[in-house]
PDB file of C-alpha atoms in Angstrom:
ATOM      1  CA  MET A   1      47.397  18.231 -68.656  1.00 54.00           C
ATOM      2  CA  PRO A   2      50.804  17.044 -67.310  1.00 52.00           C
ATOM      3  CA  LYS A   3      52.537  14.246 -69.096  1.00 53.00           C
ATOM      4  CA  PRO A   4      52.870  10.986 -67.193  1.00 49.00           C
ATOM      5  CA  ALA A   5      56.311  10.443 -65.722  1.00 44.00           C
ATOM      6  CA  ARG A   6      58.562   8.213 -67.802  1.00 46.00           C
ATOM      7  CA  ARG A   7      59.969   5.145 -66.164  1.00 41.00           C
ATOM      8  CA  ALA A   8      63.703   5.255 -65.918  1.00 38.00           C
ATOM      9  CA  GLU A   9      65.425   2.728 -68.097  1.00 49.00           C
ATOM     10  CA  ALA A  10      67.048  -0.034 -66.114  1.00 56.00           C
ATOM     11  CA  LEU A  11      70.727   0.593 -65.675  1.00 55.00           C
ATOM     12  CA  VAL A  12      72.770  -2.076 -67.375  1.00 78.00           C
ATOM     13  CA  MET A  13      76.270  -3.019 -66.380  1.00 89.00           C
ATOM     14  CA  ASP A  14      78.758  -2.401 -69.178  1.00 94.00           C
ATOM     15  CA  ALA A  15      81.074  -5.200 -70.303  1.00 95.00           C
ATOM     16  CA  ASN A  16      84.043  -4.001 -68.241  1.00 96.00           C
ATOM     17  CA  ALA A  17      81.939  -3.668 -65.085  1.00 95.00           C
ATOM     18  CA  LEU A  18      80.577  -7.196 -65.609  1.00 96.00           C
ATOM     19  CA  LEU A  19      84.097  -8.600 -66.028  1.00 97.00           C
ATOM     20  CA  LYS A  20      85.311  -6.752 -62.930  1.00 97.00           C
ATOM     21  CA  TRP A  21      82.306  -7.947 -60.876  1.00 97.00           C
ATOM     22  CA  LYS A  22      82.936 -11.556 -61.902  1.00 97.00           C
ATOM     23  CA  ALA A  23      86.693 -11.272 -61.287  1.00 97.00           C
ATOM     24  CA  GLN A  24      86.156 -10.087 -57.706  1.00 97.00           C
ATOM     25  CA  ILE A  25      83.857 -13.014 -56.950  1.00 97.00           C
ATOM     26  CA  PHE A  26      86.154 -15.480 -58.715  1.00 98.00           C
ATOM     27  CA  GLN A  27      89.148 -14.251 -56.737  1.00 98.00           C
ATOM     28  CA  TYR A  28      87.318 -14.643 -53.427  1.00 97.00           C
ATOM     29  CA  GLN A  29      85.924 -18.107 -54.258  1.00 97.00           C
ATOM     30  CA  GLN A  30      89.285 -19.364 -55.542  1.00 96.00           C
ATOM     31  CA  GLN A  31      90.853 -18.269 -52.269  1.00 96.00           C
ATOM     32  CA  VAL A  32      88.195 -20.296 -50.412  1.00 94.00           C
ATOM     33  CA  ARG A  33      88.901 -23.362 -52.568  1.00 92.00           C
ATOM     34  CA  GLU A  34      92.660 -23.145 -52.098  1.00 91.00           C
ATOM     35  CA  SER A  35      92.764 -22.402 -48.373  1.00 87.00           C
ATOM     36  CA  LYS A  36      92.731 -25.207 -45.840  1.00 71.00           C
ATOM     37  CA  PRO A  37      90.099 -24.891 -43.121  1.00 63.00           C
ATOM     38  CA  PRO A  38      91.389 -24.592 -39.556  1.00 59.00           C
ATOM     39  CA  GLN A  39      91.592 -27.988 -37.848  1.00 56.00           C
ATOM     40  CA  GLN A  40      89.961 -28.363 -34.456  1.00 55.00           C
ATOM     41  CA  VAL A  41      92.244 -30.179 -32.036  1.00 52.00           C
ATOM     42  CA  THR A  42      90.496 -32.479 -29.550  1.00 52.00           C
ATOM     43  CA  LEU A  43      91.550 -34.763 -26.764  1.00 51.00           C
ATOM     44  CA  PHE A  44      89.218 -37.457 -28.041  1.00 51.00           C
ATOM     45  CA  ASP A  45      88.713 -39.037 -31.426  1.00 48.00           C
ATOM     46  CA  LEU A  46      85.420 -37.614 -32.629  1.00 46.00           C
ATOM     47  CA  ALA A  47      83.547 -38.823 -35.657  1.00 44.00           C
ATOM     48  CA  PRO A  48      83.677 -36.204 -38.437  1.00 46.00           C
ATOM     49  CA  ALA A  49      80.515 -34.140 -38.786  1.00 52.00           C
ATOM     50  CA  HIS A  50      78.218 -35.590 -41.432  1.00 58.00           C
ATOM     51  CA  CYS A  51      77.376 -32.174 -42.842  1.00 73.00           C
ATOM     52  CA  ASP A  52      80.636 -30.315 -42.520  1.00 83.00           C
ATOM     53  CA  PRO A  53      80.486 -27.250 -44.813  1.00 84.00           C
ATOM     54  CA  GLU A  54      84.272 -27.469 -45.175  1.00 88.00           C
ATOM     55  CA  ALA A  55      83.920 -30.911 -46.777  1.00 86.00           C
ATOM     56  CA  ILE A  56      81.465 -29.807 -49.484  1.00 91.00           C
ATOM     57  CA  ASP A  57      82.990 -28.503 -52.707  1.00 93.00           C
ATOM     58  CA  PRO A  58      80.178 -27.379 -55.025  1.00 96.00           C
ATOM     59  CA  PHE A  59      82.575 -27.346 -57.980  1.00 95.00           C
ATOM     60  CA  LYS A  60      83.095 -31.117 -57.703  1.00 94.00           C
ATOM     61  CA  LEU A  61      79.396 -31.996 -57.925  1.00 94.00           C
ATOM     62  CA  HIS A  62      77.821 -33.564 -61.003  1.00 91.00           C
ATOM     63  CA  LEU A  63      76.227 -30.617 -62.832  1.00 91.00           C
ATOM     64  CA  GLN A  64      72.925 -30.710 -64.667  1.00 86.00           C
ATOM     65  CA  SER A  65      71.039 -28.409 -66.989  1.00 80.00           C
ATOM     66  CA  MET A  66      68.957 -25.695 -65.339  1.00 77.00           C
ATOM     67  CA  ALA A  67      65.970 -27.393 -67.017  1.00 69.00           C
ATOM     68  CA  PHE A  68      66.511 -30.470 -64.816  1.00 68.00           C
ATOM     69  CA  TYR A  69      63.054 -30.044 -63.253  1.00 62.00           C
ATOM     70  CA  ARG A  70      61.337 -30.667 -66.611  1.00 57.00           C
ATOM     71  CA  MET A  71      62.895 -34.101 -66.988  1.00 58.00           C
ATOM     72  CA  PRO A  72      61.455 -37.262 -65.471  1.00 51.00           C
ATOM     73  CA  ASP A  73      63.217 -37.880 -62.206  1.00 58.00           C
ATOM     74  CA  ASP A  74      63.332 -39.841 -59.050  1.00 55.00           C
ATOM     75  CA  PHE A  75      64.890 -37.036 -57.003  1.00 56.00           C
ATOM     76  CA  GLY A  76      62.210 -35.656 -54.694  1.00 63.00           C
ATOM     77  CA  GLN A  77      64.474 -35.617 -51.680  1.00 81.00           C
ATOM     78  CA  ALA A  78      66.246 -33.184 -49.393  1.00 85.00           C
ATOM     79  CA  ALA A  79      69.284 -31.527 -50.922  1.00 87.00           C
ATOM     80  CA  LEU A  80      71.467 -28.481 -51.051  1.00 92.00           C
ATOM     81  CA  TYR A  81      71.787 -27.142 -54.570  1.00 91.00           C
ATOM     82  CA  PHE A  82      74.388 -24.926 -56.150  1.00 95.00           C
ATOM     83  CA  VAL A  83      73.960 -22.783 -59.270  1.00 95.00           C
ATOM     84  CA  ILE A  84      77.326 -22.537 -60.989  1.00 97.00           C
ATOM     85  CA  ASP A  85      78.564 -20.708 -64.077  1.00 98.00           C
ATOM     86  CA  SER A  86      80.997 -23.359 -65.273  1.00 96.00           C
ATOM     87  CA  ALA A  87      82.437 -21.092 -67.956  1.00 97.00           C
ATOM     88  CA  ALA A  88      83.605 -18.625 -65.283  1.00 97.00           C
ATOM     89  CA  SER A  89      84.043 -21.079 -62.366  1.00 97.00           C
ATOM     90  CA  LEU A  90      81.655 -19.020 -60.248  1.00 98.00           C
ATOM     91  CA  LEU A  91      79.250 -20.267 -57.614  1.00 98.00           C
ATOM     92  CA  LEU A  92      76.272 -17.953 -58.118  1.00 97.00           C
ATOM     93  CA  TYR A  93      73.634 -19.309 -55.732  1.00 96.00           C
ATOM     94  CA  VAL A  94      73.217 -21.736 -52.833  1.00 96.00           C
ATOM     95  CA  GLY A  95      69.806 -23.131 -51.921  1.00 93.00           C
ATOM     96  CA  GLU A  96      68.176 -25.877 -49.923  1.00 92.00           C
ATOM     97  CA  THR A  97      65.063 -27.926 -50.478  1.00 86.00           C
ATOM     98  CA  CYS A  98      63.245 -30.925 -49.090  1.00 83.00           C
ATOM     99  CA  ARG A  99      61.716 -31.701 -52.487  1.00 74.00           C
ATOM    100  CA  SER A 100      64.386 -31.291 -55.111  1.00 61.00           C
ATOM    101  CA  ASN A 101      62.082 -32.303 -57.936  1.00 57.00           C
ATOM    102  CA  LYS A 102      59.583 -29.516 -57.136  1.00 61.00           C
ATOM    103  CA  ARG A 103      61.701 -26.525 -56.019  1.00 57.00           C
ATOM    104  CA  TRP A 104      62.328 -24.959 -59.433  1.00 60.00           C
ATOM    105  CA  ARG A 105      59.003 -25.811 -61.105  1.00 63.00           C
ATOM    106  CA  GLY A 106      57.244 -22.714 -59.791  1.00 62.00           C
ATOM    107  CA  THR A 107      58.403 -19.219 -59.022  1.00 63.00           C
ATOM    108  CA  HIS A 108      61.953 -18.808 -57.809  1.00 69.00           C
ATOM    109  CA  GLY A 109      63.611 -15.389 -57.636  1.00 75.00           C
ATOM    110  CA  CYS A 110      66.944 -16.818 -58.696  1.00 82.00           C
ATOM    111  CA  LYS A 111      65.479 -17.788 -62.095  1.00 84.00           C
ATOM    112  CA  ASP A 112      65.075 -14.099 -62.992  1.00 86.00           C
ATOM    113  CA  TYR A 113      68.598 -13.347 -61.790  1.00 89.00           C
ATOM    114  CA  ILE A 114      70.004 -16.158 -63.910  1.00 91.00           C
ATOM    115  CA  SER A 115      68.048 -14.988 -66.942  1.00 91.00           C
ATOM    116  CA  SER A 116      69.315 -11.398 -66.572  1.00 93.00           C
ATOM    117  CA  TYR A 117      72.865 -12.653 -66.006  1.00 95.00           C
ATOM    118  CA  GLN A 118      72.722 -14.772 -69.165  1.00 94.00           C
ATOM    119  CA  ASP A 119      71.098 -11.980 -71.192  1.00 95.00           C
ATOM    120  CA  LEU A 120      73.905  -9.593 -70.250  1.00 95.00           C
ATOM    121  CA  HIS A 121      76.511 -12.152 -71.280  1.00 96.00           C
ATOM    122  CA  TYR A 122      74.708 -12.660 -74.578  1.00 95.00           C
ATOM    123  CA  ARG A 123      74.627  -8.885 -75.137  1.00 95.00           C
ATOM    124  CA  TYR A 124      78.405  -8.671 -74.765  1.00 96.00           C
ATOM    125  CA  GLN A 125      79.066 -11.981 -76.542  1.00 96.00           C
ATOM    126  CA  MET A 126      80.624 -13.484 -73.412  1.00 96.00           C
ATOM    127  CA  GLU A 127      80.549 -17.186 -72.732  1.00 96.00           C
ATOM    128  CA  THR A 128      78.406 -18.480 -69.884  1.00 96.00           C
ATOM    129  CA  ALA A 129      77.375 -21.996 -68.860  1.00 96.00           C
ATOM    130  CA  VAL A 130      74.948 -21.884 -65.951  1.00 95.00           C
ATOM    131  CA  ASN A 131      74.184 -25.292 -64.448  1.00 94.00           C
ATOM    132  CA  ILE A 132      73.012 -26.755 -61.161  1.00 92.00           C
ATOM    133  CA  GLY A 133      74.571 -29.346 -58.883  1.00 92.00           C
ATOM    134  CA  PHE A 134      72.904 -31.180 -56.005  1.00 90.00           C
ATOM    135  CA  TRP A 135      74.458 -32.371 -52.767  1.00 92.00           C
ATOM    136  CA  TRP A 136      72.241 -35.268 -51.733  1.00 88.00           C
ATOM    137  CA  ASP A 137      73.604 -35.822 -48.216  1.00 89.00           C
ATOM    138  CA  ALA A 138      71.729 -32.822 -46.833  1.00 90.00           C
ATOM    139  CA  PRO A 139      69.853 -33.272 -43.559  1.00 91.00           C
ATOM    140  CA  VAL A 140      66.194 -34.171 -43.900  1.00 90.00           C
ATOM    141  CA  GLU A 141      65.354 -31.962 -40.908  1.00 92.00           C
ATOM    142  CA  ARG A 142      64.566 -28.461 -42.221  1.00 92.00           C
ATOM    143  CA  LYS A 143      66.344 -26.355 -39.585  1.00 94.00           C
ATOM    144  CA  ALA A 144      69.568 -28.367 -39.886  1.00 93.00           C
ATOM    145  CA  ARG A 145      69.413 -28.076 -43.698  1.00 93.00           C
ATOM    146  CA  GLN A 146      68.864 -24.309 -43.522  1.00 94.00           C
ATOM    147  CA  THR A 147      71.745 -23.935 -41.066  1.00 94.00           C
ATOM    148  CA  LEU A 148      74.006 -25.790 -43.493  1.00 95.00           C
ATOM    149  CA  GLU A 149      72.732 -23.655 -46.392  1.00 96.00           C
ATOM    150  CA  GLN A 150      73.595 -20.464 -44.462  1.00 96.00           C
ATOM    151  CA  ALA A 151      77.050 -21.788 -43.635  1.00 95.00           C
ATOM    152  CA  MET A 152      77.646 -22.436 -47.359  1.00 97.00           C
ATOM    153  CA  ILE A 153      76.356 -18.984 -48.362  1.00 97.00           C
ATOM    154  CA  GLN A 154      78.649 -17.335 -45.817  1.00 96.00           C
ATOM    155  CA  LYS A 155      81.615 -19.482 -46.827  1.00 96.00           C
ATOM    156  CA  TRP A 156      81.314 -19.008 -50.606  1.00 97.00           C
ATOM    157  CA  ARG A 157      79.591 -15.594 -50.588  1.00 97.00           C
ATOM    158  CA  SER A 158      77.397 -16.576 -53.529  1.00 97.00           C
ATOM    159  CA  PRO A 159      76.300 -13.311 -55.178  1.00 96.00           C
ATOM    160  CA  PHE A 160      72.731 -14.257 -56.102  1.00 95.00           C
ATOM    161  CA  ASN A 161      71.801 -15.028 -52.489  1.00 95.00           C
ATOM    162  CA  LYS A 162      70.153 -12.002 -50.884  1.00 94.00           C
ATOM    163  CA  GLU A 163      72.503 -12.283 -47.904  1.00 96.00           C
ATOM    164  CA  MET A 164      75.357 -11.227 -50.227  1.00 96.00           C
ATOM    165  CA  TRP A 165      73.655  -8.390 -52.126  1.00 93.00           C
ATOM    166  CA  GLU A 166      75.212  -5.795 -49.856  1.00 94.00           C
ATOM    167  CA  ARG A 167      78.666  -7.222 -50.550  1.00 95.00           C
ATOM    168  CA  TRP A 168      78.440  -7.780 -54.327  1.00 95.00           C
ATOM    169  CA  GLY A 169      75.584  -5.459 -55.260  1.00 92.00           C
ATOM    170  CA  GLN A 170      72.342  -6.455 -56.942  1.00 88.00           C
ATOM    171  CA  PRO A 171      73.086  -5.933 -60.631  1.00 87.00           C
ATOM    172  CA  PHE A 172      70.664  -8.535 -61.997  1.00 80.00           C
ATOM    173  CA  GLY A 173      67.347  -7.800 -60.332  1.00 68.00           C
TER     174      GLY A 173
END
């Protein structure tokens, strides 16, 4: 009787590969932070766009614990949210929600990514501080909020968003 096939062990990034992966993302995101966006010249004085992706700096938001959803809150409103590793100054994930107090209570694919990311850091005794920040001025209308979310993902190239897996790889899931 043939033996059942063994499952391949999950490949794990070594410490140097993890540092290199983070350095590439850090370098790109620092360049975004330091560069000035192109200014549109107009003949008329136009009011600035309420939800201008160039005006949102996720690194300047008030950060909270990733367990924020377990605490009593009065959030429950539309928001963009940003998962940031403060220890490495990396924006890992951009998301949008109409019910900020409910979004993370259930299943969310990013939770597994974060857990694997933190486990790998623990394995190599590297510091990590993963937190979440909310931008509360997000549009209430879903399509407008999702358009803004996509603009932020494209701008920052956050590695845990599936849109960026081809660029940065998918080492945590």
